[in-house]
Short mmCIF file of C-alpha atoms in Angstrom, two decimals:
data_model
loop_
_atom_site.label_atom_id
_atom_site.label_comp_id
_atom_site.label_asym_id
_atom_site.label_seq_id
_atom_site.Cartn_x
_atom_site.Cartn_y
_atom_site.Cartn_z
CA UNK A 1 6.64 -25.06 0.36
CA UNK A 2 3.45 -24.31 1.54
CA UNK A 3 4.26 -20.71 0.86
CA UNK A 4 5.33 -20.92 -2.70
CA UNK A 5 2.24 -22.49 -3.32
CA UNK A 6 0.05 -19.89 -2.63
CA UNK A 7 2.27 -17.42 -4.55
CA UNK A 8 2.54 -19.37 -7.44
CA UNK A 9 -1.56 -19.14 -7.53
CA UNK A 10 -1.61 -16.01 -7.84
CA UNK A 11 0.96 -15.69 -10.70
CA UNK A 12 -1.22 -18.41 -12.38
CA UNK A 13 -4.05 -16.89 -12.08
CA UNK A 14 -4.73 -14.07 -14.76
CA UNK A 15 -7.43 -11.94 -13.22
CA UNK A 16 -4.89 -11.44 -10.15
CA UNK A 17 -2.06 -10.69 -13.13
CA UNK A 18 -4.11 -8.34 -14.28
CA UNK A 19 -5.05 -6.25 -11.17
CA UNK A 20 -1.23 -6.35 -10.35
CA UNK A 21 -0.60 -4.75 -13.82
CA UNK A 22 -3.26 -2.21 -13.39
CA UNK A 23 -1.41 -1.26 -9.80
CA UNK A 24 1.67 -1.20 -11.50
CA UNK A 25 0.54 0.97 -14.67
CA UNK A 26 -1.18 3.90 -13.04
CA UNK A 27 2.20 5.70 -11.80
CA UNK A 28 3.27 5.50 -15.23
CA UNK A 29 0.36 6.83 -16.57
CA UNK A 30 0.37 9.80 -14.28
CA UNK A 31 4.04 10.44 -15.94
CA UNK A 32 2.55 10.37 -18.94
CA UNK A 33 -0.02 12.61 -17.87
CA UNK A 34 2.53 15.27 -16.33
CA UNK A 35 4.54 15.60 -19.47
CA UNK A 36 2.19 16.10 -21.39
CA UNK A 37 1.04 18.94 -19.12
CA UNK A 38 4.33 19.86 -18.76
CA UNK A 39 4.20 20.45 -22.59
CA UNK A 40 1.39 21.53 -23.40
CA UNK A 41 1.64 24.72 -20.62
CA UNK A 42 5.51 24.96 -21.41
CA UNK A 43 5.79 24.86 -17.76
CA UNK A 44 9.49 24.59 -15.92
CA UNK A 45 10.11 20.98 -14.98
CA UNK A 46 10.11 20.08 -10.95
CA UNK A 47 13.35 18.69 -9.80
CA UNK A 48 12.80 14.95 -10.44
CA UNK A 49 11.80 14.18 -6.44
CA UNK A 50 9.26 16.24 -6.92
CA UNK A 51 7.72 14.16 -9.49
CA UNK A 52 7.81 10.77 -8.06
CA UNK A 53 3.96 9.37 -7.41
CA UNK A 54 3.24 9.89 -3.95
CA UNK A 55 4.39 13.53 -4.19
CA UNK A 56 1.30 14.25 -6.18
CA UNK A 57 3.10 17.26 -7.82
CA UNK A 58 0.71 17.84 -10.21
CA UNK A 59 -1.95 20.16 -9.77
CA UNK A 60 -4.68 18.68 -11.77
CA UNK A 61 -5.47 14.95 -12.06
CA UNK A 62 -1.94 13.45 -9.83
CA UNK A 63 -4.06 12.89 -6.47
CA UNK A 64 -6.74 10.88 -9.21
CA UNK A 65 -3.83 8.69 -9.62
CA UNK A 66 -2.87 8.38 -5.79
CA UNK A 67 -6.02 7.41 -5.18
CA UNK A 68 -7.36 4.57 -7.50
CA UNK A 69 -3.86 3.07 -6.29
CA UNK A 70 -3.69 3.80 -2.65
CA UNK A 71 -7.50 4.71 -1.74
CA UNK A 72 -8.60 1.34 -3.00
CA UNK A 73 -5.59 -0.35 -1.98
CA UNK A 74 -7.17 -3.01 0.87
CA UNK A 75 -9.56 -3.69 -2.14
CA UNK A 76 -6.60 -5.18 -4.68
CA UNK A 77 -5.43 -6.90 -1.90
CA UNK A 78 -8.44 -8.86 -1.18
CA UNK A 79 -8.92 -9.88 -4.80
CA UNK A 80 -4.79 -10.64 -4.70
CA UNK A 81 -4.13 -12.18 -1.37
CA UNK A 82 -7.53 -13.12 0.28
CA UNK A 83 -10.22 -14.48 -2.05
CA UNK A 84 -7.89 -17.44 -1.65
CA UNK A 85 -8.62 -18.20 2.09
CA UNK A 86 -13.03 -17.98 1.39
CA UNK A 87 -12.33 -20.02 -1.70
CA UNK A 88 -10.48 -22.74 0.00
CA UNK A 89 -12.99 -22.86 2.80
CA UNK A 90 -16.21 -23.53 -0.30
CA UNK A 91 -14.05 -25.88 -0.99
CA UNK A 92 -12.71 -27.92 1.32
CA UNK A 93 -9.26 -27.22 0.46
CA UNK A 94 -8.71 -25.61 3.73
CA UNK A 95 -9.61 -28.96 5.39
CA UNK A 96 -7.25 -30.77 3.51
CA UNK A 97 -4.33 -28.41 3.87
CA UNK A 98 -4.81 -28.37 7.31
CA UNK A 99 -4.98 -31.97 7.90
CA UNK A 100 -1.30 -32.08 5.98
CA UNK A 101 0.25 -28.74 7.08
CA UNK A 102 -1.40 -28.28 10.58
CA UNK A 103 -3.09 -24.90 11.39
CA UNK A 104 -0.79 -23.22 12.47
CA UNK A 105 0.80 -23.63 9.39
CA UNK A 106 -1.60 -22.59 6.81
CA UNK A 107 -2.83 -19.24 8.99
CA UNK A 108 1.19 -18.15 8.70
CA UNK A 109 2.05 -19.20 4.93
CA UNK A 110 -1.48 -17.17 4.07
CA UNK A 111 -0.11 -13.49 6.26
CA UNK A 112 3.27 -14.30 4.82
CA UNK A 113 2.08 -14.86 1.64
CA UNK A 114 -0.21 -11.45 2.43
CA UNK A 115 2.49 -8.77 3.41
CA UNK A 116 5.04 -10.32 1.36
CA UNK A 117 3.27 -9.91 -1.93
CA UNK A 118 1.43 -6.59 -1.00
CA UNK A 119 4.53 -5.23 0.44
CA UNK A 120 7.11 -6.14 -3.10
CA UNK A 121 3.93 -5.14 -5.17
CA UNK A 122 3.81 -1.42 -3.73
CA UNK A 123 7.48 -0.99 -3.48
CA UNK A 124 8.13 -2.12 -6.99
CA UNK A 125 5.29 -0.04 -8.48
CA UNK A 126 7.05 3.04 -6.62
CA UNK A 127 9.93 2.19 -7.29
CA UNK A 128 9.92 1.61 -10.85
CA UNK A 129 7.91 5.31 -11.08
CA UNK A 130 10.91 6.82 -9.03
CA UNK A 131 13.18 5.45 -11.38
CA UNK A 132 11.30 6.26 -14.31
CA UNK A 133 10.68 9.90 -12.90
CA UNK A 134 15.05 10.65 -12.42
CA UNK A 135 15.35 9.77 -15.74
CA UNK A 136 12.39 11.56 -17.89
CA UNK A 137 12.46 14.26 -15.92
CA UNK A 138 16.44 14.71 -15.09
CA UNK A 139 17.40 18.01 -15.66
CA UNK A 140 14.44 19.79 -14.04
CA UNK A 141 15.76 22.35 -11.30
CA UNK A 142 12.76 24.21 -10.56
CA UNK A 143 12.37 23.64 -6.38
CA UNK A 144 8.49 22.58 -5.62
CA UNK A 145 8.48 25.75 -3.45
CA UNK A 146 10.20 29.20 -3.85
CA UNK A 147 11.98 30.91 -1.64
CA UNK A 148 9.10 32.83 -0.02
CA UNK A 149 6.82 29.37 0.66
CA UNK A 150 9.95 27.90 2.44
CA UNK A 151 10.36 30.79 4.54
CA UNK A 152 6.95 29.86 5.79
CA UNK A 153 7.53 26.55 6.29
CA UNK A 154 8.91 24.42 8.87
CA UNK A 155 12.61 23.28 9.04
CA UNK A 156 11.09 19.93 8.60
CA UNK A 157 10.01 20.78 5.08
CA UNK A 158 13.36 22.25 4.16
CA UNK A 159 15.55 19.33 5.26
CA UNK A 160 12.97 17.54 3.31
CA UNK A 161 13.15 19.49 0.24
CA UNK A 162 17.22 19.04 0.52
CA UNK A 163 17.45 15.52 0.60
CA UNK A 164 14.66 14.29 -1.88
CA UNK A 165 15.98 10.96 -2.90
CA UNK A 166 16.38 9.98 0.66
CA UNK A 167 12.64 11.41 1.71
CA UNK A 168 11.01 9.44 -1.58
CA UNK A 169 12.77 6.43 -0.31
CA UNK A 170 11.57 6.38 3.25
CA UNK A 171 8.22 7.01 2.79
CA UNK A 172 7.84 4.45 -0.19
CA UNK A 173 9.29 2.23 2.77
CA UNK A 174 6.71 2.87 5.06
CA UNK A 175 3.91 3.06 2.47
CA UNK A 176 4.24 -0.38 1.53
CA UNK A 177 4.86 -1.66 4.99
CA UNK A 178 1.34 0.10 6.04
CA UNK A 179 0.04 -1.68 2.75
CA UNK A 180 1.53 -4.81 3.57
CA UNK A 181 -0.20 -4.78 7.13
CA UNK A 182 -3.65 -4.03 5.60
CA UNK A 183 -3.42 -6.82 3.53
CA UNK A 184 -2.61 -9.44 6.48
CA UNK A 185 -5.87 -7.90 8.49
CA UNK A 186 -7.71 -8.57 4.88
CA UNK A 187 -6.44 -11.83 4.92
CA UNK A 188 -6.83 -13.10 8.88
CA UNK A 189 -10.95 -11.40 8.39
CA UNK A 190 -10.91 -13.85 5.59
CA UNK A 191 -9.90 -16.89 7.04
CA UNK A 192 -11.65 -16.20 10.30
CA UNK A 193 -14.96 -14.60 9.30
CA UNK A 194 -15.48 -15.77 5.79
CA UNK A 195 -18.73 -13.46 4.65
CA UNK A 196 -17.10 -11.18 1.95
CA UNK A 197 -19.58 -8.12 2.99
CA UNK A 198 -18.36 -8.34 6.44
CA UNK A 199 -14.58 -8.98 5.21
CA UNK A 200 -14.25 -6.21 2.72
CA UNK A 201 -16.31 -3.96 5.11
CA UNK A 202 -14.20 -4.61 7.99
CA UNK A 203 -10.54 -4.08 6.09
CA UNK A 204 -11.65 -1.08 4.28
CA UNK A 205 -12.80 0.52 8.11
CA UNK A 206 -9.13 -0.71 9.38
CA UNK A 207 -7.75 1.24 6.13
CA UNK A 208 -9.78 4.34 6.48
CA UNK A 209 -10.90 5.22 9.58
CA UNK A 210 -7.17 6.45 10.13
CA UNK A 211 -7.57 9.09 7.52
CA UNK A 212 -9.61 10.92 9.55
CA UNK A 213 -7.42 11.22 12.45
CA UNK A 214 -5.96 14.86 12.89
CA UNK A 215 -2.79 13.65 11.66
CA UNK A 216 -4.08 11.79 8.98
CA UNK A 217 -2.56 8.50 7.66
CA UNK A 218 -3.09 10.50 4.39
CA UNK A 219 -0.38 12.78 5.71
CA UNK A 220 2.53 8.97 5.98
CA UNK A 221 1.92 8.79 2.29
CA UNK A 222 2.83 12.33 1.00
CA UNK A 223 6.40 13.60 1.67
CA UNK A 224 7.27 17.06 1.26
CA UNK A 225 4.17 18.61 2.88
CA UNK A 226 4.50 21.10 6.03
CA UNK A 227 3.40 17.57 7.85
CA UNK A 228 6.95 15.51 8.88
CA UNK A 229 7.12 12.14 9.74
CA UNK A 230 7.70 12.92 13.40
CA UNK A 231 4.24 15.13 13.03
CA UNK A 232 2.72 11.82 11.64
CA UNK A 233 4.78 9.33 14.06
CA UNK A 234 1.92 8.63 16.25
CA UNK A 235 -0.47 7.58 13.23
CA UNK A 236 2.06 5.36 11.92
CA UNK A 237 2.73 3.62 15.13
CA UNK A 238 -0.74 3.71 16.58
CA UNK A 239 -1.74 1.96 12.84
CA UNK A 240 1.00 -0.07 13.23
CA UNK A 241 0.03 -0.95 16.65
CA UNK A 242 -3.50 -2.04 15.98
CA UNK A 243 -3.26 -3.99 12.62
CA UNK A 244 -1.01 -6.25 14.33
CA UNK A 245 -2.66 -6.49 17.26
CA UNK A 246 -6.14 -7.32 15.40
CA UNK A 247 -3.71 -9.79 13.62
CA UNK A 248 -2.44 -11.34 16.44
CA UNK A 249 -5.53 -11.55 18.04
CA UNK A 250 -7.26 -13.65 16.03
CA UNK A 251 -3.73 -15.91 15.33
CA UNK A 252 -4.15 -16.72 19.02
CA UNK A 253 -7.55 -17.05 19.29
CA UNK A 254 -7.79 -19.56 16.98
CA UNK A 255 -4.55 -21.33 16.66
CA UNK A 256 -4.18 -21.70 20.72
CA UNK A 257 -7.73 -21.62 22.18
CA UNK A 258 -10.13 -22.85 19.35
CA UNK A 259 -9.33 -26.90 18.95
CA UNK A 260 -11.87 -27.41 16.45
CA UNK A 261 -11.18 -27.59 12.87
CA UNK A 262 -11.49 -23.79 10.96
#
């Protein structure tokens, strides 16, 4: 109940409406933009897997796209998911709910309420621009790589190239998980540490400090590169590994040792 509340807030509310339309339009707009560039250079059209948005195929303005969406990702998510939590607390709500629900209680309904909606958010915008991709651009045979780049390649990257609708869907799987995560370390900074400059600045280190790893979180989000996912495996679990244990830490830490009213 508790958890349908929260949701329904942010369907209610239109600024949050509006951010989740903007993450939600800018794959679409990046079709437009690559037939139109298609067009306009008469260029042969990429097999439709080759097109989807976190291939990037384009060579102009596609990684643009990637990353208002992605880049600034933890950012949406705070507006969407955790302005709630340092509202409440101005408020008093928090006190209230608390009284009612129990602690315990309202820290899980906001992380569920966190991953959840960050999670369905990225994997319908991805999926709806997959979808849109196989049929505007159905038809297109041109591979992303000729014969001579393959032969450079790894076998990784021809498997890859060989099953595209099955690649797309994976990493759209794990994109959105990673996204969900970020969001429920946005959300526990918020309900634990309040200060929005220390909030925002502490989910947007969790988010990028990764990226500069030598295998790059960059690398999770971008299938068909010379980078596989067993190349990337340790990034994803080592990320996976630490949001949850920064999670968890501060679930425990207040919920088990810290009696005292949040």
């Amino acid at each position: 109940m508790l958890l349908k509340y929260q949701v329904k807030k942010i369907w209610n509310d239109p600024i949050k409406n509006f951010i989740c339309f903007l993450v939600l339009f800018f794959p679409c707009l990046e079709i437009i933009y690559n037939l139109f560039d298609l067009i306009s250079r008469e260029a042969h059209v990429l097999r439709p897997e080759f097109m989807c948005f976190l291939v990037g195929s384009s060579t102009r303005i596609s990684h643009v796209f990637q990353s208002i969406v992605l880049w600034f990702f933890p950012l949406y998510s705070l507006l969407l998911t955790s302005e709630d939590c340092i509202e409440e607390r101005k408020t008093g709500i928090r006190n209230i709910v608390i009284a009612k629900e129990g602690k315990k209680k309202y820290i899980k309904s906001h992380l569920y309420k966190s991953f959840i909606f960050s999670f369905l958010l990225i994997m319908l915008m991805l999926l709806i621009n997959m979808a849109l991709v196989y049929i505007i651009f159905a038809g297109g045979k041109t591979p992303k790589y000729d014969d001579l780049m393959l032969s450079l390649r790894t076998d990784n990257l021809l498997w890859a190239c060989k099953n595209g609708l099955l690649v797309n869907f994976i990493y759209i799987i794990i994109t959105a998980a990673i996204c969900g995560l970020i969001s429920m370390v946005g959300t526990i900074s918020a309900i634990m540490l309040v200060d929005r400059k220390i909030v925002y600045g502490i989910t947007m280190l969790f988010w990028f400090a990764p990226t500069f790893l030598s295998k790059s979180l960059l690398y999770v989000f971008q299938p068909f590169t010379e980078y596989s996912l067993s190349f990337v495996a340790p990034t994803i679990i080592g990320v996976f590994v630490v949001y949850i244990l920064y999670i968890s830490g501060w679930y425990v830490k207040e919920v088990y040792f810290d009696k005292k009213s949040i």
